[in-house]
XYZ file of N, CA and C in Angstrom:
747
model
N 31.245 -61.607 78.164
C 32.404 -62.390 78.671
C 33.163 -61.856 79.735
N 33.309 -60.518 79.618
C 34.128 -59.736 80.600
C 33.513 -59.720 81.964
N 32.218 -59.591 81.844
C 31.555 -59.501 83.089
C 31.418 -60.984 83.724
N 31.386 -62.053 83.093
C 31.344 -63.283 83.582
C 32.756 -63.614 84.130
N 33.833 -63.273 83.608
C 35.080 -63.494 84.128
C 35.291 -62.679 85.320
N 35.062 -61.300 85.436
C 34.994 -60.544 86.528
C 34.304 -61.267 87.759
N 32.937 -61.761 87.435
C 32.277 -62.449 88.375
C 32.977 -63.609 89.210
N 33.603 -64.541 88.259
C 34.450 -65.732 88.704
C 35.649 -65.231 89.362
N 36.291 -64.380 88.959
C 37.512 -63.864 89.728
C 37.369 -63.277 91.131
N 36.221 -62.504 91.095
C 35.737 -61.684 92.472
C 35.320 -62.717 93.275
N 34.466 -63.847 92.764
C 33.893 -64.784 93.558
C 35.006 -65.677 94.398
N 36.186 -65.927 93.634
C 37.301 -66.568 94.313
C 37.960 -65.671 95.299
N 38.216 -64.285 95.061
C 38.858 -63.458 95.895
C 38.107 -63.119 97.022
N 36.885 -62.996 96.942
C 36.025 -62.431 98.036
C 35.598 -63.562 99.013
N 35.768 -64.955 98.319
C 35.411 -66.184 99.397
C 36.352 -66.372 100.311
N 37.812 -66.117 99.709
C 39.073 -66.187 100.354
C 39.016 -65.313 101.609
N 38.529 -63.861 101.263
C 38.466 -62.787 102.344
C 37.531 -63.386 103.518
N 36.229 -63.962 103.030
C 35.207 -64.159 103.983
C 35.671 -65.510 104.875
N 36.458 -66.330 104.160
C 36.954 -67.471 104.837
C 37.962 -67.035 105.933
N 38.725 -66.052 105.852
C 39.538 -65.578 106.856
C 38.885 -64.790 107.885
N 37.914 -63.924 107.494
C 37.339 -63.089 108.410
C 35.937 -63.247 108.739
N 35.264 -64.065 108.058
C 33.847 -64.400 108.145
C 33.021 -63.202 107.595
N 33.573 -62.250 107.117
C 32.997 -61.063 106.464
C 33.652 -60.495 105.642
N 33.118 -59.430 104.919
C 34.054 -58.494 104.242
C 33.926 -58.961 102.515
N 34.017 -60.331 102.464
C 33.983 -60.630 100.977
C 32.631 -60.348 100.389
N 31.472 -60.640 100.955
C 30.327 -60.308 100.649
C 29.998 -58.900 100.190
N 30.510 -58.168 101.027
C 30.467 -56.612 100.846
C 31.120 -56.348 99.469
N 32.335 -56.643 99.246
C 33.160 -56.404 98.173
C 32.560 -56.948 96.923
N 31.957 -58.132 96.995
C 31.364 -58.893 95.798
C 30.121 -58.108 95.293
N 29.381 -57.750 96.341
C 28.146 -56.929 96.093
C 28.412 -55.449 95.331
N 29.528 -54.937 95.928
C 29.806 -53.692 95.092
C 29.986 -53.887 93.531
N 30.993 -54.968 93.622
C 31.381 -55.263 92.001
C 30.352 -55.583 91.140
N 29.280 -56.542 91.498
C 28.360 -56.976 90.618
C 27.280 -55.963 90.484
N 26.970 -55.163 91.601
C 26.026 -54.148 91.514
C 26.319 -52.977 90.597
N 27.663 -52.892 90.210
C 28.229 -51.698 89.297
C 27.675 -52.088 87.898
N 27.641 -53.338 87.751
C 27.283 -53.870 86.110
C 25.841 -54.492 85.917
N 25.050 -54.806 87.095
C 23.751 -55.482 86.707
C 22.705 -54.404 87.657
N 21.509 -54.789 87.478
C 20.386 -54.015 88.078
C 20.486 -54.532 89.543
N 19.791 -53.893 90.296
C 19.813 -54.074 91.813
C 19.107 -55.644 92.145
N 18.019 -55.794 91.489
C 17.442 -57.158 91.682
C 18.298 -58.225 91.188
N 18.939 -58.066 89.878
C 19.809 -58.973 89.309
C 21.106 -59.209 90.182
N 21.592 -58.109 90.783
C 22.727 -58.281 91.734
C 22.499 -58.826 92.810
N 21.231 -58.796 93.415
C 20.812 -59.494 94.486
C 20.718 -61.018 94.463
N 20.271 -61.429 93.187
C 20.005 -62.903 92.841
C 21.589 -63.390 92.673
N 22.363 -62.758 92.043
C 23.721 -63.359 91.674
C 24.380 -63.496 92.821
N 24.376 -62.330 93.968
C 25.176 -62.199 95.046
C 24.511 -63.359 95.959
N 23.340 -63.554 96.033
C 22.568 -64.675 96.868
C 23.137 -66.091 96.426
N 23.118 -66.206 95.070
C 23.635 -67.743 94.719
C 25.141 -67.799 94.875
N 25.822 -66.988 94.643
C 27.288 -67.201 94.818
C 27.771 -67.319 96.332
N 27.126 -66.409 97.182
C 27.546 -66.377 98.689
C 26.947 -67.396 99.378
N 25.640 -67.889 98.878
C 25.181 -69.206 99.520
C 26.328 -70.470 99.344
N 26.782 -70.509 98.169
C 27.762 -71.539 98.084
C 29.103 -71.234 98.864
N 29.447 -69.976 99.042
C 30.583 -69.757 99.818
C 30.414 -70.062 101.332
N 29.120 -69.558 101.684
C 28.968 -69.649 103.300
C 28.632 -71.184 103.649
N 28.097 -72.016 102.635
C 27.668 -73.350 102.993
C 29.006 -74.166 103.109
N 29.813 -73.986 102.211
C 31.173 -74.713 102.158
C 31.996 -74.158 103.467
N 31.992 -73.005 103.776
C 32.772 -72.501 104.934
C 32.018 -73.132 106.211
N 30.863 -73.135 106.243
C 30.157 -73.747 107.330
C 30.661 -75.386 107.550
N 30.665 -75.988 106.376
C 31.035 -77.508 106.286
C 32.305 -77.651 106.845
N 33.253 -76.794 106.317
C 34.837 -76.939 106.673
C 34.875 -76.660 108.174
N 34.153 -75.859 108.833
C 34.363 -75.437 110.200
C 33.046 -75.946 110.959
N 32.540 -76.946 110.586
C 31.198 -77.473 111.146
C 31.158 -77.718 112.686
N 32.380 -78.220 113.055
C 32.576 -78.511 114.613
C 32.458 -77.455 115.450
N 32.604 -76.212 114.924
C 32.464 -74.941 115.870
C 31.037 -74.142 115.921
N 30.096 -74.720 114.840
C 28.687 -74.085 114.778
C 27.854 -74.127 116.076
N 27.300 -72.910 116.459
C 26.668 -72.962 117.616
C 25.177 -73.088 117.331
N 24.675 -74.218 117.310
C 23.151 -74.356 116.852
C 22.126 -73.551 117.732
N 22.599 -73.536 119.069
C 21.426 -72.852 119.746
C 21.303 -71.403 119.481
N 22.462 -70.800 119.015
C 22.293 -69.390 118.562
C 21.507 -69.392 117.342
N 21.842 -70.146 116.457
C 20.940 -70.082 115.179
C 19.410 -70.320 115.371
N 19.172 -71.024 116.379
C 17.579 -71.284 116.573
C 16.972 -69.903 117.152
N 17.704 -69.103 117.904
C 17.064 -67.939 118.375
C 17.047 -66.963 117.438
N 18.221 -66.974 116.408
C 18.188 -66.032 115.221
C 17.069 -66.117 114.357
N 16.721 -67.549 114.201
C 15.449 -67.851 113.180
C 14.090 -67.268 113.708
N 14.098 -67.229 114.967
C 12.806 -66.590 115.609
C 12.635 -65.119 115.128
N 13.671 -64.346 115.123
C 13.789 -63.063 114.529
C 13.791 -62.784 113.223
N 14.279 -63.732 112.452
C 14.262 -63.597 111.061
C 12.826 -63.810 110.201
N 12.002 -64.619 110.922
C 10.777 -64.927 110.244
C 9.913 -63.653 110.193
N 9.663 -62.899 111.218
C 8.963 -61.791 111.205
C 9.550 -60.550 110.263
N 10.819 -60.486 110.340
C 11.393 -59.666 109.341
C 11.128 -59.954 107.828
N 11.236 -61.205 107.522
C 10.773 -61.688 106.272
C 9.417 -61.246 105.815
N 8.529 -61.466 106.747
C 7.003 -61.174 106.555
C 6.755 -59.799 106.356
N 7.330 -58.825 107.237
C 7.227 -57.373 107.125
C 7.817 -56.769 105.681
N 8.777 -57.255 105.244
C 9.448 -56.773 104.086
C 8.774 -57.299 102.826
N 8.197 -58.322 102.798
C 7.390 -59.084 101.835
C 6.128 -58.053 101.691
N 5.558 -57.623 102.735
C 4.510 -56.911 102.616
C 4.770 -55.471 102.146
N 5.913 -54.897 102.530
C 6.203 -53.661 102.309
C 6.948 -53.524 100.874
N 7.408 -54.561 100.360
C 8.028 -54.692 98.845
C 9.157 -53.501 98.847
N 10.017 -53.468 99.843
C 11.150 -52.568 99.866
C 12.229 -52.920 98.834
N 12.605 -51.893 97.945
C 13.730 -52.154 96.920
C 14.564 -50.663 96.813
N 15.742 -50.885 97.066
C 16.591 -49.686 96.801
C 17.228 -49.425 95.520
N 17.329 -48.430 95.065
C 17.997 -47.918 93.770
C 19.681 -48.140 94.066
N 20.433 -47.863 93.021
C 21.899 -48.298 93.001
C 22.457 -47.084 94.089
N 22.010 -46.005 94.072
C 22.684 -44.983 94.886
C 22.354 -45.242 96.365
N 21.103 -45.667 96.616
C 20.750 -46.035 98.048
C 21.395 -47.136 98.394
N 21.596 -48.218 97.607
C 22.130 -49.312 97.847
C 23.479 -49.263 98.400
N 24.618 -48.480 97.746
C 25.807 -48.078 97.967
C 25.837 -47.345 99.243
N 24.880 -46.376 99.355
C 25.037 -45.516 100.659
C 24.655 -46.446 101.873
N 23.676 -47.351 101.721
C 23.421 -48.374 102.868
C 24.731 -49.412 103.032
N 25.277 -49.723 101.969
C 26.402 -50.589 102.174
C 27.712 -49.775 102.859
N 27.799 -48.559 102.569
C 28.741 -47.704 103.114
C 28.457 -47.329 104.717
N 27.208 -47.340 105.042
C 27.015 -46.761 106.630
C 27.012 -48.158 107.424
N 26.824 -49.380 106.859
C 26.813 -50.498 107.665
C 27.875 -50.701 108.806
N 29.384 -50.435 108.215
C 30.289 -50.584 108.984
C 30.422 -49.791 110.491
N 29.489 -48.763 110.354
C 29.535 -47.816 111.483
C 28.949 -48.483 112.717
N 28.367 -49.756 112.518
C 27.848 -50.472 113.649
C 29.084 -51.031 114.549
N 30.260 -51.292 113.837
C 31.400 -51.766 114.451
C 31.993 -50.756 115.250
N 31.937 -49.566 115.133
C 32.460 -48.545 115.929
C 31.583 -47.776 117.059
N 30.566 -48.395 117.466
C 29.717 -47.901 118.377
C 30.498 -48.159 119.768
N 30.375 -47.120 120.596
C 31.251 -47.246 121.815
C 30.826 -48.338 122.685
N 31.655 -48.984 123.456
C 31.265 -50.206 124.300
C 30.136 -49.806 125.257
N 29.133 -50.505 125.079
C 27.939 -50.227 126.068
C 26.802 -49.718 125.328
N 27.183 -49.235 124.128
C 26.108 -48.677 123.366
C 25.554 -49.673 122.365
N 24.141 -50.266 122.606
C 23.548 -51.314 121.755
C 24.423 -52.504 121.639
N 25.285 -52.670 122.711
C 26.262 -53.725 122.700
C 25.612 -55.020 122.465
N 26.041 -55.754 121.389
C 25.446 -57.163 121.072
C 26.289 -58.304 121.508
N 25.403 -59.309 121.886
C 26.261 -60.625 122.176
C 25.205 -61.749 121.764
N 25.603 -62.202 120.710
C 24.742 -63.451 120.130
C 24.564 -64.576 120.941
N 25.400 -64.641 122.092
C 25.083 -65.930 122.986
C 24.027 -65.447 123.917
N 23.522 -64.469 123.856
C 22.448 -64.031 124.764
C 21.043 -64.264 123.865
N 20.088 -64.916 124.473
C 18.960 -65.291 123.380
C 18.119 -64.073 122.874
N 17.889 -62.997 123.659
C 17.371 -61.795 123.247
C 18.236 -61.137 122.142
N 19.345 -60.978 122.266
C 20.404 -60.579 121.446
C 20.412 -61.281 120.002
N 20.302 -62.667 120.163
C 20.398 -63.505 119.013
C 19.077 -63.342 118.138
N 17.950 -62.959 118.810
C 16.665 -62.791 118.191
C 16.804 -61.389 117.428
N 17.235 -60.473 117.886
C 17.428 -59.182 117.331
C 18.430 -59.177 116.125
N 19.350 -59.983 116.356
C 20.485 -60.260 115.255
C 19.934 -60.928 114.002
N 18.809 -61.804 114.401
C 18.173 -62.550 113.224
C 17.375 -61.600 112.365
N 16.583 -60.684 113.083
C 15.919 -59.735 112.479
C 16.532 -58.632 111.745
N 17.556 -58.252 112.245
C 18.701 -57.190 111.751
C 19.221 -57.677 110.492
N 19.690 -58.797 110.668
C 20.507 -59.312 109.349
C 19.621 -59.836 108.259
N 18.314 -60.344 108.585
C 17.508 -60.734 107.448
C 16.947 -59.475 106.914
N 16.551 -58.430 107.842
C 16.151 -57.188 107.262
C 17.103 -56.438 106.251
N 18.293 -56.525 106.793
C 19.398 -55.719 105.920
C 19.874 -56.509 104.744
N 19.648 -57.749 104.735
C 20.028 -58.798 103.579
C 19.214 -58.569 102.423
N 17.826 -58.330 102.850
C 16.786 -58.267 101.816
C 16.574 -56.971 101.388
N 17.276 -55.796 102.019
C 17.221 -54.345 101.410
C 18.535 -54.010 100.815
N 19.672 -54.130 101.612
C 20.911 -53.859 101.097
C 21.681 -54.883 100.423
N 21.257 -56.098 100.701
C 21.694 -57.192 100.090
C 22.908 -57.652 100.823
N 23.629 -57.014 102.019
C 24.630 -57.418 102.631
C 24.376 -57.084 103.995
N 24.734 -58.037 105.021
C 24.520 -57.842 106.518
C 25.684 -58.162 107.320
N 26.848 -58.387 106.644
C 27.859 -58.792 107.554
C 28.395 -57.986 108.561
N 28.441 -56.593 108.384
C 28.824 -55.779 109.396
C 27.735 -55.674 110.616
N 26.595 -55.822 110.417
C 25.552 -55.961 111.445
C 25.522 -57.243 112.330
N 25.853 -58.417 111.410
C 26.147 -59.587 111.886
C 27.321 -59.619 112.847
N 28.202 -59.185 112.390
C 29.435 -59.181 113.227
C 29.289 -58.477 114.405
N 28.263 -57.311 114.568
C 28.252 -56.505 115.675
C 27.909 -57.345 116.930
N 27.154 -58.708 116.473
C 26.649 -59.407 117.572
C 27.553 -60.559 117.878
N 28.720 -60.504 117.254
C 29.738 -61.563 117.334
C 31.123 -61.152 117.913
N 31.531 -59.854 117.536
C 32.986 -59.548 117.962
C 33.064 -59.352 119.401
N 32.200 -58.989 120.108
C 32.242 -58.852 121.500
C 31.833 -60.087 122.389
N 31.717 -61.205 121.937
C 31.196 -62.352 122.532
C 32.641 -63.100 122.972
N 32.468 -64.120 123.711
C 33.586 -65.056 124.185
C 33.743 -66.074 123.363
N 33.061 -66.193 122.253
C 33.292 -67.316 121.315
C 34.693 -67.235 120.563
N 35.110 -68.226 120.157
C 36.525 -68.527 119.360
C 36.271 -68.093 117.975
N 37.324 -67.776 117.212
C 37.052 -67.240 115.940
C 36.584 -68.471 114.992
N 36.524 -69.594 115.311
C 36.079 -70.736 114.521
C 34.643 -70.789 114.807
N 34.328 -70.541 115.991
C 32.810 -70.613 116.194
C 32.220 -69.241 115.747
N 32.702 -68.304 115.715
C 32.358 -67.026 114.905
C 32.079 -67.205 113.482
N 33.081 -67.692 112.816
C 33.195 -67.642 111.395
C 32.127 -68.746 111.161
N 32.068 -70.082 111.688
C 31.200 -71.134 111.208
C 29.695 -70.750 111.474
N 29.255 -69.967 112.616
C 27.908 -69.779 112.989
C 27.462 -68.728 112.131
N 28.352 -67.744 111.832
C 28.019 -66.676 110.981
C 27.661 -67.308 109.487
N 28.549 -68.232 109.073
C 28.474 -68.649 107.665
C 27.123 -69.468 107.729
N 26.598 -70.185 108.612
C 25.151 -70.723 108.421
C 24.160 -69.707 108.437
N 24.249 -68.556 109.384
C 23.266 -67.672 109.215
C 23.039 -66.960 107.954
N 24.361 -66.644 107.102
C 24.209 -65.889 105.988
C 23.854 -66.908 104.874
N 24.121 -68.128 105.023
C 23.521 -69.076 103.967
C 22.112 -69.058 103.869
N 21.412 -69.121 105.130
C 20.105 -69.038 105.194
C 19.371 -67.862 104.611
N 20.236 -66.691 105.093
C 19.698 -65.405 104.590
C 19.845 -65.236 103.218
N 20.824 -65.842 102.485
C 21.135 -65.680 101.088
C 20.040 -66.477 100.315
N 19.730 -67.565 100.898
C 18.588 -68.399 100.071
C 17.245 -67.773 100.251
N 16.996 -67.151 101.260
C 15.760 -66.344 101.323
C 15.808 -65.109 100.222
N 16.919 -64.462 100.115
C 17.123 -63.348 99.128
C 17.035 -63.679 97.765
N 17.469 -65.055 97.448
C 17.126 -65.519 96.098
C 15.857 -65.590 95.734
N 14.992 -66.008 96.386
C 13.565 -66.187 96.362
C 13.000 -64.853 96.370
N 13.429 -63.903 97.446
C 12.596 -62.599 97.520
C 12.739 -61.843 96.202
N 13.916 -61.773 95.765
C 14.185 -60.930 94.480
C 14.054 -61.820 93.101
N 14.441 -63.021 93.155
C 14.359 -63.872 91.950
C 12.809 -64.112 91.372
N 11.907 -64.334 92.454
C 10.596 -64.547 91.704
C 9.958 -63.377 91.119
N 10.052 -62.178 91.882
C 9.445 -61.194 91.107
C 10.174 -60.738 89.875
N 11.494 -61.028 89.788
C 12.308 -60.640 88.626
C 11.761 -61.435 87.460
N 11.659 -62.701 87.750
C 11.219 -63.793 86.742
C 9.818 -63.381 86.297
N 9.067 -63.055 87.152
C 7.614 -62.699 86.831
C 7.562 -61.399 86.021
N 8.351 -60.513 86.102
C 8.173 -59.300 85.497
C 9.265 -59.029 84.187
N 10.493 -58.820 84.591
C 11.452 -58.766 83.413
C 12.072 -59.820 82.885
N 11.862 -61.043 83.599
C 12.504 -62.341 83.407
C 13.911 -62.426 83.830
N 14.578 -63.589 83.384
C 15.883 -63.624 84.050
C 17.076 -63.563 82.907
N 16.693 -62.855 81.818
C 17.609 -62.687 80.726
C 18.637 -61.895 81.151
N 18.657 -60.939 82.140
C 19.760 -59.912 82.361
C 20.714 -60.855 83.344
N 20.412 -61.852 83.732
C 21.338 -62.659 84.512
C 22.518 -63.143 83.673
N 23.705 -63.409 84.347
C 24.802 -64.171 83.723
C 24.470 -65.563 83.168
N 25.028 -66.098 82.172
C 24.823 -67.380 81.720
C 24.840 -68.515 82.781
N 24.367 -69.640 82.558
C 24.186 -70.689 83.530
C 25.590 -71.177 83.928
N 26.500 -71.241 82.831
C 27.951 -71.911 82.928
C 28.447 -70.947 84.008
N 28.261 -69.665 84.153
C 28.928 -68.769 85.136
C 28.600 -69.287 86.505
N 27.300 -69.532 86.936
C 27.062 -69.909 88.250
C 27.808 -71.442 88.492
N 27.832 -72.307 87.230
C 28.379 -73.295 87.609
C 29.930 -73.453 87.941
N 30.634 -72.583 87.154
C 32.051 -72.445 87.386
C 32.316 -71.703 88.706
N 31.187 -70.862 89.200
C 31.599 -69.976 90.264
C 31.474 -71.112 91.544
N 31.027 -72.354 91.512
C 31.169 -73.217 92.581
C 32.377 -73.668 93.075
N 33.359 -74.238 92.058
C 34.620 -74.590 92.344
C 35.389 -73.352 92.795
N 35.058 -71.965 92.062
C 35.951 -70.865 92.471
C 35.709 -70.616 93.802
N 34.565 -70.572 94.322
C 34.113 -70.160 95.655
C 34.619 -71.222 96.614
N 34.540 -72.386 96.332
C 35.118 -73.671 97.332
C 36.506 -73.261 97.314
N 37.373 -72.980 96.310
C 38.790 -72.809 96.310
C 39.123 -71.806 97.213
N 38.339 -70.544 96.999
C 38.652 -69.400 97.755
C 38.351 -69.601 99.140
N 37.398 -70.157 99.570
C 36.979 -70.596 101.062
C 37.905 -71.386 101.748
N 38.444 -72.539 100.853
C 39.344 -73.400 101.403
C 40.573 -72.501 101.942
N 41.037 -71.786 100.871
C 42.325 -71.175 101.151
C 42.123 -70.039 102.439
N 40.890 -69.458 102.366
C 40.677 -68.464 103.528
C 40.511 -69.253 104.876
N 39.993 -70.449 105.042
C 39.961 -71.020 106.319
C 41.182 -71.595 106.513
N 42.074 -71.972 105.751
C 43.622 -72.454 106.165
C 44.237 -71.274 106.744
N 43.989 -70.036 106.039
C 44.816 -68.902 106.576
C 44.158 -68.405 107.981
N 42.969 -68.766 108.380
C 42.414 -68.496 109.534
C 43.091 -68.900 110.772
N 43.782 -70.047 110.512
C 44.511 -70.787 111.822
C 45.813 -69.821 112.232
N 46.249 -68.894 111.239
C 47.413 -68.006 111.504
C 47.023 -66.866 112.458
N 45.709 -66.714 112.450
C 45.344 -65.222 113.523
C 45.147 -65.649 114.774
N 45.439 -64.734 115.916
C 45.039 -64.937 117.234
C 43.510 -64.227 117.197
N 42.762 -64.792 118.500
C 41.378 -64.260 118.457
C 41.339 -62.593 118.517
N 42.277 -62.200 119.133
C 42.423 -60.696 119.322
C 42.651 -60.060 118.107
N 43.744 -60.516 117.221
C 44.016 -60.061 116.030
C 42.901 -60.089 114.903
N 42.227 -61.058 114.979
C 41.440 -61.524 114.165
C 40.179 -60.478 114.322
N 39.837 -60.142 115.464
C 38.678 -59.156 115.556
C 39.220 -57.755 115.210
N 40.234 -57.347 115.370
C 40.815 -56.131 115.222
C 40.906 -55.866 113.657
N 41.635 -56.772 112.922
C 41.732 -56.647 111.403
C 40.375 -56.621 110.764
N 39.659 -57.691 111.180
C 38.272 -57.722 110.341
C 37.441 -56.271 110.473
N 37.618 -55.616 111.730
C 36.798 -54.382 111.824
C 37.419 -53.185 110.941
N 38.814 -53.133 110.845
C 39.295 -52.329 109.880
C 39.125 -52.351 108.439
N 39.100 -53.788 108.079
C 38.878 -54.005 106.759
C 37.498 -53.568 106.258
N 36.505 -53.950 107.027
C 35.029 -53.809 106.688
C 34.896 -52.163 106.671
N 35.516 -51.448 107.457
C 35.289 -50.058 107.672
C 36.028 -49.440 106.387
N 36.972 -49.843 106.027
C 37.635 -49.279 104.730
C 36.696 -49.417 103.559
N 36.263 -50.767 103.376
C 35.440 -51.086 102.390
C 34.181 -50.012 102.361
N 33.518 -49.933 103.405
C 32.340 -49.079 103.770
C 32.548 -47.749 103.257
N 33.925 -47.267 103.588
C 34.044 -45.695 103.212
C 34.216 -45.659 101.631
N 34.664 -46.452 101.056
C 34.681 -46.513 99.508
C 33.121 -46.554 99.024
N 32.341 -47.314 99.688
C 31.021 -47.597 99.171
C 30.322 -46.286 99.508
N 30.656 -45.773 100.531
C 29.768 -44.403 101.012
C 30.115 -43.151 100.036
N 31.321 -43.208 99.583
C 31.558 -42.274 98.486
C 30.967 -42.510 97.152
N 30.781 -43.859 96.866
C 30.089 -44.035 95.773
C 28.591 -43.897 95.716
N 28.101 -44.214 96.805
C 26.683 -43.886 97.075
C 26.267 -42.466 96.912
N 27.095 -41.612 97.540
C 26.698 -40.183 97.524
C 27.076 -39.701 96.101
N 28.061 -40.038 95.291
C 28.147 -39.858 93.920
C 27.118 -40.233 93.188
N 26.444 -41.349 93.339
C 25.307 -41.738 92.576
C 24.036 -41.022 92.693
N 23.943 -40.555 94.185
C 22.820 -39.749 94.374
C 22.935 -38.296 94.164
N 24.116 -37.800 93.604
C 24.335 -36.545 93.240
C 24.844 -35.738 94.372
N 25.270 -36.263 95.341
C 25.788 -35.160 96.534
C 27.461 -35.004 96.184
N 28.109 -35.672 95.227
C 29.331 -35.520 95.073
C 29.697 -35.094 93.650
């Protein structure tokens, strides 16, 4: 019961964070549930809850979605899915937290170093491959996705809505990628009860609604600055956690 309540409260809180910044919420949510569940179970729960959060956020901001960018991203995501399915890559908890902690470093690359711009087709293809690859290994790809958006000329509404569609599709793939092998081997008994997922829907929708309402109070410049520092702080905490689990601290 305590884990179920924790999942619901954190789903509400992290959905609000993602509603404002378009990222960060998924990173926090993964860290919480990965502490109590196995990696495969955490991936399924994270994918299910975050897909609701991202789909509702995309609906609320649907006028800002850049569908042309999404099309190019799809071309990069498909081969990434195929390669990872063949390799069957799965991280343990220490490696998972280490990966989560290192992801925000992408946001601090000096200007001009692998600078990404999702408006450029070649960059969008690379974005799709990176996001799908990271989401199917580390479970979260927000910082990598943001790397291709914070330096564009898109508005904050276009950024958040387009990223929301990207992550929704990525999470749906993640559910199948980890859920099918989990059901075939250990079964789904380790997952939270069905009513937790049911109650998570209104919790995520409420958090997303609150977040998107708060979004209008930020300027485009302030939005980009705050989001980068937020994700970096979260990454630092996870980096320490990963090093601890791997026996380095």
